[in-house]
mmCIF file of C-alpha atoms in Angstrom:
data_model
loop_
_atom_site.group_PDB
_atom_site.id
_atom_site.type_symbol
_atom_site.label_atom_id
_atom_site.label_comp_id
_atom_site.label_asym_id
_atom_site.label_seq_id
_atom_site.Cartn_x
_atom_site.Cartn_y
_atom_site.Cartn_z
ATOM 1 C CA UNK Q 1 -45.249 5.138 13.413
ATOM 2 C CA UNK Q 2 -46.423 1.856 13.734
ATOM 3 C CA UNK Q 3 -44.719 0.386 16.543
ATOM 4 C CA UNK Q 4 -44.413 -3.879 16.953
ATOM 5 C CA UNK Q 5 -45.356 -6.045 20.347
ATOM 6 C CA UNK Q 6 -41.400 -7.540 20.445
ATOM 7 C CA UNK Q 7 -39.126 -5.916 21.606
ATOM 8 C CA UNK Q 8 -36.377 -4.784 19.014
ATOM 9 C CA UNK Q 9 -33.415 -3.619 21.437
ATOM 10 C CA UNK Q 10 -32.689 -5.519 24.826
ATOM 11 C CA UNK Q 11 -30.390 -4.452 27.098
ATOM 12 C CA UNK Q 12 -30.296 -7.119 30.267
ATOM 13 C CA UNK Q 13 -28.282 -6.745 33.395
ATOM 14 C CA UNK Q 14 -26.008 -4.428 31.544
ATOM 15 C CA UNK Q 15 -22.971 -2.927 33.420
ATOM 16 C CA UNK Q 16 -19.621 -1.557 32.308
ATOM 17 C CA UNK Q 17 -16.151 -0.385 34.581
ATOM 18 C CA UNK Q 18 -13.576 1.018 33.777
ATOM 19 C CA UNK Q 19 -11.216 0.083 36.099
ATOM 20 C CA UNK Q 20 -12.336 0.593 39.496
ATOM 21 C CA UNK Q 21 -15.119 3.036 38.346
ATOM 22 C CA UNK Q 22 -18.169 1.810 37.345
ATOM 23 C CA UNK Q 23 -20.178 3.474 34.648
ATOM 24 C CA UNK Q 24 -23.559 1.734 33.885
ATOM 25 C CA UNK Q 25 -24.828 -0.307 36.928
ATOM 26 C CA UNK Q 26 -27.167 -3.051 36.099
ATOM 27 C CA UNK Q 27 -29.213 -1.450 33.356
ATOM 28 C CA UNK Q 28 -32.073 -3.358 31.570
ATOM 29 C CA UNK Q 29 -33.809 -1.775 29.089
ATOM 30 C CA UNK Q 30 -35.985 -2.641 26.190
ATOM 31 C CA UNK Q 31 -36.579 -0.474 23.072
ATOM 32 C CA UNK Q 32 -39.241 -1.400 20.543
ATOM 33 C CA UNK Q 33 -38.803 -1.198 16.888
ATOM 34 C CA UNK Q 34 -39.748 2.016 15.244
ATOM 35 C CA UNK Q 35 -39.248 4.028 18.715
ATOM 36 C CA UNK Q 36 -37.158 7.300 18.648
ATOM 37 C CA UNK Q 37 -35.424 7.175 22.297
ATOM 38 C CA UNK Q 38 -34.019 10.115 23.947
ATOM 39 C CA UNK Q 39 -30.423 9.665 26.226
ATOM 40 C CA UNK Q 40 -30.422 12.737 28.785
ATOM 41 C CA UNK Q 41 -27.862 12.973 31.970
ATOM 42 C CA UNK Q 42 -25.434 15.063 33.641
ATOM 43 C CA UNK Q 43 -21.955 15.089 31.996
ATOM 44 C CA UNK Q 44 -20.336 12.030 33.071
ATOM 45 C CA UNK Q 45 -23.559 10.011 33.707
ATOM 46 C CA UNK Q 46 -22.965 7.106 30.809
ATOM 47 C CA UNK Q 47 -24.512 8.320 28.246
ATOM 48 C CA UNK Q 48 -21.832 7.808 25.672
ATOM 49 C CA UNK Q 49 -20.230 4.963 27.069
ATOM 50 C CA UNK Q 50 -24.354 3.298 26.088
ATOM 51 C CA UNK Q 51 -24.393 4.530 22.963
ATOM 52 C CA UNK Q 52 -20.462 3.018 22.182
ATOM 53 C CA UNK Q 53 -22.014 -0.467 23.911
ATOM 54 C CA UNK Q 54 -24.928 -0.428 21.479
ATOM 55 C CA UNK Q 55 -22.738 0.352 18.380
ATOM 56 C CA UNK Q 56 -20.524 -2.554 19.431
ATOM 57 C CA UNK Q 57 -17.791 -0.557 19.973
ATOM 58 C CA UNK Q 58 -17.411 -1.555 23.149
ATOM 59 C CA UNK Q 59 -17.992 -4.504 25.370
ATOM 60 C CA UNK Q 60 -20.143 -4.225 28.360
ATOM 61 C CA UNK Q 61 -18.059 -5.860 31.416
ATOM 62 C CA UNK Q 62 -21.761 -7.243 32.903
ATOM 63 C CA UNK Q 63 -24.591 -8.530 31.440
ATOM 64 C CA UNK Q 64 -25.769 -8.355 27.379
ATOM 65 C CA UNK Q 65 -27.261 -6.346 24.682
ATOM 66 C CA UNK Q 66 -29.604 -8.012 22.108
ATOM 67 C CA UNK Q 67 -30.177 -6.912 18.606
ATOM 68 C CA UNK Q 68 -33.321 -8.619 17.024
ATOM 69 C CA UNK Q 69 -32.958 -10.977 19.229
ATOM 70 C CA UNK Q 70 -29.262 -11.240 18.545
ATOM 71 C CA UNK Q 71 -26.415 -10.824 21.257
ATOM 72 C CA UNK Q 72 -24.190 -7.550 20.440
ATOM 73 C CA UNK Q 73 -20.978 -8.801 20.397
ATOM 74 C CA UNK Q 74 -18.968 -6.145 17.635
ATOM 75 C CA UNK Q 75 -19.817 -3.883 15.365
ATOM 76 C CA UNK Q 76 -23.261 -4.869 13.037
ATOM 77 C CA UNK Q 77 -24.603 -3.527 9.795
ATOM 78 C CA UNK Q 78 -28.016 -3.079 11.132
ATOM 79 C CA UNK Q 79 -26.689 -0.289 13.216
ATOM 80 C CA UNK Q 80 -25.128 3.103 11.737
ATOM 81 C CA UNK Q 81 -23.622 5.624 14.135
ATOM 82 C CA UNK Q 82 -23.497 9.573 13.542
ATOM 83 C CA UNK Q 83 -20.961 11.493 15.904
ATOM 84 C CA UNK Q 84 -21.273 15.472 16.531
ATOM 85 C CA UNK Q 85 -18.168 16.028 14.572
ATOM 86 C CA UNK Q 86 -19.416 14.269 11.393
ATOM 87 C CA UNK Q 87 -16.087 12.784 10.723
ATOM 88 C CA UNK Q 88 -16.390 13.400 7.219
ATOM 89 C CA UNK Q 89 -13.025 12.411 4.696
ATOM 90 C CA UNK Q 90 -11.643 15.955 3.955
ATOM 91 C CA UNK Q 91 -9.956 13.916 0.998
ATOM 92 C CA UNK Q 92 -13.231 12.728 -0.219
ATOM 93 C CA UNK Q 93 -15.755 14.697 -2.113
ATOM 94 C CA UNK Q 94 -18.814 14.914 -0.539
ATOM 95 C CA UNK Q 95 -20.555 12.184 -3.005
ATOM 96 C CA UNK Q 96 -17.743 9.774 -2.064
ATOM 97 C CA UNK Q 97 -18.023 10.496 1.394
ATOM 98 C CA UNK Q 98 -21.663 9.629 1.551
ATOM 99 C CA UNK Q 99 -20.939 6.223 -0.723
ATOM 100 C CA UNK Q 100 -18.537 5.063 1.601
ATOM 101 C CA UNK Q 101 -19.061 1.242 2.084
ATOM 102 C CA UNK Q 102 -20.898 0.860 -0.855
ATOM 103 C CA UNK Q 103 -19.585 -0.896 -4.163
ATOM 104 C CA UNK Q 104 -22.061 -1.679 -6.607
ATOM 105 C CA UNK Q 105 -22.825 1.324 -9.157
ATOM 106 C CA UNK Q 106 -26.729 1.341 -8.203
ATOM 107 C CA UNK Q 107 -25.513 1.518 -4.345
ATOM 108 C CA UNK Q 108 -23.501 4.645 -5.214
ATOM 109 C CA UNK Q 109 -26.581 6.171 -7.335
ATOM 110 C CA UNK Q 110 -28.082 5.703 -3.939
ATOM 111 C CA UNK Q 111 -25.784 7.866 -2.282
ATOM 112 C CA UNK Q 112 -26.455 10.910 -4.697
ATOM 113 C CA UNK Q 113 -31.054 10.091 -4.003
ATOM 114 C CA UNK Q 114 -29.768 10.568 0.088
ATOM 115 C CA UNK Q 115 -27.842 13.342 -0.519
ATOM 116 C CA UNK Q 116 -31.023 15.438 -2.363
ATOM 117 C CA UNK Q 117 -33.243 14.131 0.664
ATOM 118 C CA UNK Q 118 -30.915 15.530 2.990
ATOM 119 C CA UNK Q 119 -30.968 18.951 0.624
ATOM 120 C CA UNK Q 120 -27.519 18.844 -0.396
ATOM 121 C CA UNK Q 121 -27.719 17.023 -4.330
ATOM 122 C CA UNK Q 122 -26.508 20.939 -5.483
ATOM 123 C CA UNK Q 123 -23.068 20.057 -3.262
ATOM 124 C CA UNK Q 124 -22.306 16.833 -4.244
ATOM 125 C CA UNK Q 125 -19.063 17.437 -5.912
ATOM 126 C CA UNK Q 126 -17.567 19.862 -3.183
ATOM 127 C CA UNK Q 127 -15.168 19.086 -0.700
ATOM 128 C CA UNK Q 128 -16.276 18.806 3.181
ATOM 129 C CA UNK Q 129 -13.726 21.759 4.144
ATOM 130 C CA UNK Q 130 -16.323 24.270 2.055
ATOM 131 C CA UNK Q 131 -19.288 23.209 4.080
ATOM 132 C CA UNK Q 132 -21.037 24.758 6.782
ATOM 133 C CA UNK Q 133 -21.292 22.587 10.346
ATOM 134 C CA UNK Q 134 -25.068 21.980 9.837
ATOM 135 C CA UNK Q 135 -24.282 20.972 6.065
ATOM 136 C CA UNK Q 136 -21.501 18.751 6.898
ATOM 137 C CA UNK Q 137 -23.880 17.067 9.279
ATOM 138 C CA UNK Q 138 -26.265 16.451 6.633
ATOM 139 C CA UNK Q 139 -23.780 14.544 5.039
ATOM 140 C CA UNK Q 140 -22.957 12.838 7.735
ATOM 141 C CA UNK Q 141 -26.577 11.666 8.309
ATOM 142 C CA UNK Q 142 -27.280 10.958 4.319
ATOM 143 C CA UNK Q 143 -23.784 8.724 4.958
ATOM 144 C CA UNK Q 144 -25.348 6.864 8.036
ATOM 145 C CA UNK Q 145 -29.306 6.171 5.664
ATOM 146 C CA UNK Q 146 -27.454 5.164 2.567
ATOM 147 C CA UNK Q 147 -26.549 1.763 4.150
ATOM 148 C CA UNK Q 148 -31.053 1.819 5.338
ATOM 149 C CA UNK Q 149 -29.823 0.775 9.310
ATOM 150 C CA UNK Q 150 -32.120 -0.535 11.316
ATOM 151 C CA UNK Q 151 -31.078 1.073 14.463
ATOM 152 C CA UNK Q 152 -29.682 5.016 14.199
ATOM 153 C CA UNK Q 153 -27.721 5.994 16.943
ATOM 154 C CA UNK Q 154 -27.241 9.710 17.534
ATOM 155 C CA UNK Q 155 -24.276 11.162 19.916
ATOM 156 C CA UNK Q 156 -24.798 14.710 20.453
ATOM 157 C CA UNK Q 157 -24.980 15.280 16.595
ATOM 158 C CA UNK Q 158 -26.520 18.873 16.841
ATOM 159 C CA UNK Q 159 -24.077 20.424 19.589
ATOM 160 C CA UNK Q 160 -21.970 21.810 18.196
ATOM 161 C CA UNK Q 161 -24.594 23.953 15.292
ATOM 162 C CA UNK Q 162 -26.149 27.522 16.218
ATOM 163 C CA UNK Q 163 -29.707 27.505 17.506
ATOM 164 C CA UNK Q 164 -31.229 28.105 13.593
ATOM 165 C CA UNK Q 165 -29.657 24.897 12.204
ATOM 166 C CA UNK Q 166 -30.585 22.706 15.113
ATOM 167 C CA UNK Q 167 -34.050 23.372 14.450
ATOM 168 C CA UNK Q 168 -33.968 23.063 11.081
ATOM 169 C CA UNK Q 169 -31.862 19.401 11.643
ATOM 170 C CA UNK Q 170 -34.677 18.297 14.298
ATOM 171 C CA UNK Q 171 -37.254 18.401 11.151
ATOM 172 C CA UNK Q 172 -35.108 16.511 8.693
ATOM 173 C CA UNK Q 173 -34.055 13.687 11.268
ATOM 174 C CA UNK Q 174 -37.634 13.563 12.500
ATOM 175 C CA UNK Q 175 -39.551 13.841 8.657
ATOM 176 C CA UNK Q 176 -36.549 11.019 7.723
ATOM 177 C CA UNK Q 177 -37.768 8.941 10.770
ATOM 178 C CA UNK Q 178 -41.224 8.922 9.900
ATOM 179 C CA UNK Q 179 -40.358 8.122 6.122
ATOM 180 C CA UNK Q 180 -37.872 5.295 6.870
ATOM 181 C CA UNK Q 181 -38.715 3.774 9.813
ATOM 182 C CA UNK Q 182 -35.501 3.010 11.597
ATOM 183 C CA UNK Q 183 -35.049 2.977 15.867
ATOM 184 C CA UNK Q 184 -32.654 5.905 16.740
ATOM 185 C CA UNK Q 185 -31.207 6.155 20.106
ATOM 186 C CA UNK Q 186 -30.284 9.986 20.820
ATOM 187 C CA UNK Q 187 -27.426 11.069 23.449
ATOM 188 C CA UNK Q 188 -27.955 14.293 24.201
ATOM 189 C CA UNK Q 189 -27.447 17.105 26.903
ATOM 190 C CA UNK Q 190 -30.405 19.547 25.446
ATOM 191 C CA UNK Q 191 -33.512 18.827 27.219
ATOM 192 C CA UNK Q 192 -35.780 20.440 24.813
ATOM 193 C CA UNK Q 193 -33.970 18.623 21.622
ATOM 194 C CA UNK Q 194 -34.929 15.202 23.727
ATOM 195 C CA UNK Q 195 -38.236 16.115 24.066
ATOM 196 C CA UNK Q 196 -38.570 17.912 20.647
ATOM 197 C CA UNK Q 197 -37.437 14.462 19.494
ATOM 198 C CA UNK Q 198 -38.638 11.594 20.804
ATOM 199 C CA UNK Q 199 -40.987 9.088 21.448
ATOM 200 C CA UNK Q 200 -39.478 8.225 25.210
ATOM 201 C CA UNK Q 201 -37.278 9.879 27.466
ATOM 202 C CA UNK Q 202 -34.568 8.154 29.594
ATOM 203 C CA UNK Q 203 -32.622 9.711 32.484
ATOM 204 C CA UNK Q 204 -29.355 8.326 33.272
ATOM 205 C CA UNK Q 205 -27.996 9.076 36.474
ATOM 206 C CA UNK Q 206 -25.032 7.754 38.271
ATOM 207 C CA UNK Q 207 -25.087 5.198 35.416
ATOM 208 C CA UNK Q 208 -28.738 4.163 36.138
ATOM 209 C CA UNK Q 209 -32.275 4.664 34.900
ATOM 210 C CA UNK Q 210 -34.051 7.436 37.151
ATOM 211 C CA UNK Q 211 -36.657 8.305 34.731
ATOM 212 C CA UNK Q 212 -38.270 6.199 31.951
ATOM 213 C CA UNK Q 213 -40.778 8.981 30.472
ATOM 214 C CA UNK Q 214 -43.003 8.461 27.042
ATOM 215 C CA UNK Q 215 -44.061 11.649 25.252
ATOM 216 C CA UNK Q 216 -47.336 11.556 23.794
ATOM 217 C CA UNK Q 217 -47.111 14.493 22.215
ATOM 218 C CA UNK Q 218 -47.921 15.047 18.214
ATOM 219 C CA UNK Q 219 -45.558 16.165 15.887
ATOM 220 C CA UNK Q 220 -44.076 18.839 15.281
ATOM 221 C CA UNK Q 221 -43.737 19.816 18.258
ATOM 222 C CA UNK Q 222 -43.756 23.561 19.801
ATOM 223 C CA UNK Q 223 -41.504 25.073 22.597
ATOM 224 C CA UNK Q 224 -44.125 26.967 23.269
ATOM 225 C CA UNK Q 225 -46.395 24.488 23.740
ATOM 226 C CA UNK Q 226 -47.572 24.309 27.827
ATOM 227 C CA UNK Q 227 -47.579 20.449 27.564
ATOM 228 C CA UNK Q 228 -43.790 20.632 26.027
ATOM 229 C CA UNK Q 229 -42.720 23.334 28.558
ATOM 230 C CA UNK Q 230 -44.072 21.264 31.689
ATOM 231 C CA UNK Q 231 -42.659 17.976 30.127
ATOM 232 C CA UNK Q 232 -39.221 19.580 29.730
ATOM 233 C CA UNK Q 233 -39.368 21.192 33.023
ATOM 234 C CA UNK Q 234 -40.316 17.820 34.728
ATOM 235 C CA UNK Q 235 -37.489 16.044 33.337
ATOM 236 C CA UNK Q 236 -35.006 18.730 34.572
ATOM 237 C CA UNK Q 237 -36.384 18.400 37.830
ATOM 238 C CA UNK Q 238 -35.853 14.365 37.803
ATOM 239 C CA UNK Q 239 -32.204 15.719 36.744
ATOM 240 C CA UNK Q 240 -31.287 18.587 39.169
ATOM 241 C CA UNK Q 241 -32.997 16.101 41.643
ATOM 242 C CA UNK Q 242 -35.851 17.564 42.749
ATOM 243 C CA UNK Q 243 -38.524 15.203 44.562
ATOM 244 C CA UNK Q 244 -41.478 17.724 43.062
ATOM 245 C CA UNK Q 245 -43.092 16.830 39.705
ATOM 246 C CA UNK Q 246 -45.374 18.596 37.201
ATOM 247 C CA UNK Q 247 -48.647 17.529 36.766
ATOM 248 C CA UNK Q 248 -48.959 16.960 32.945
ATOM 249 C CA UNK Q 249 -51.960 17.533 31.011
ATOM 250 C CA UNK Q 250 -53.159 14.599 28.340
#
């Protein structure tokens, strides 16, 4: 993916409290367009509270987050959330849940195109309570590319699916990264989903940046792959807070 000189995503002196506790401490950050970055950290560590800064959702209490050069100061339409409990309309069929937003007649045709990239054009006309989790997710994701964001951000989409339908979600949001080349900014606990993933790892740890890690890996990539075992392994070692790291081979 090609991959521009400027910046896309800035995140300067960022901080947020909640009261007397503080969350993120003085975080800067810069995300190019195109990248795919992974959010990894204990429970507890920020992670979220990032992810609800980015989406303007909430405010950071220090410092500023720029959008194409833009200050972040609510919610934008460049930038489409997905949550792990797809918060689909049980009232809604599943067409009208993935044309939400979206008024003109061509726009909605558009929803029904997303929905057969995401595999689901035969469900269309169901209701979200007959779905699996993994399908309901797909709608959820063909809901979030209808409106073509330029940032996706990810919170711990997958967690809640069995270990089959992860796998087979990591190739459609990866193949439908490639294809439409949006940013995404995963939050997620699983390791091995972050590195399965992405383009660059960060650790977030007592709401700062311990590890800032690029993977240089090709896709798809292989669990049982030594590079991908001793990059995952490394990373849990920055978490559990080990001082030893694996060599990795290039």
């Amino acid at each position: 993916m090609n991959q521009g000189s400027q910046a896309f995503l800035e995140l300067s002196d960022l901080g947020k409290s909640f009261g007397n506790k503080q969350v993120l401490k003085q975080m800067d950050l810069t995300v190019e367009k195109g990248e795919f970055v992974a959010v990894v950290g204990k429970s507890g560590c920020g992670k979220s509270t990032l992810l609800r800064i980015l989406a303007g959702l909430e405010k950071p209490t220090d410092g500023e987050v720029r959008l194409d050069g833009e200050t972040v100061k609510g919610q934008n339409k460049k930038v489409k959330i997905m949550f792990q409990d797809g918060r689909l309309l049980p009232w809604k069929k599943v067409k009208d849940n993935v044309a939400l937003g979206l008024k003109k007649e061509e726009e909605k045709k558009e929803a029904l195109q997303m929905l057969h990239q995401v595999g689901l054009s035969d469900r269309a006309d169901e209701w979200p309570a007959v779905l699996s989790g993994g399908q309901k997710q797909r709608v959820a994701l063909a809901r979030a590319l209808v409106h073509h964001p330029e940032l996706l951000l990810l919170d711990e989409p997958l967690g809640a699916l069995d270990a089959l339908t992860r796998l087979e979600m990591h190739e459609l949001i990866r193949n439908l990264w490639e294809e439409k080349e949006f940013t995404a900014v995963l939050v997620t606990h699983d390791v091995e989903e972050a590195v399965a993933l992405a383009t660059r790892v960060i650790l977030i740890d007592d709401g700062e940046i311990a590890l800032n890690q690029t993977i240089k890996m090709p896709f798809p990539r292989k669990k049982d792959n030594p590079i991908f075992a001793k990059t995952v392994t490394n990373i849990l070692n920055h978490i559990m807070g080990r001082n030893s790291e694996l060599k990795l081979t290039r």
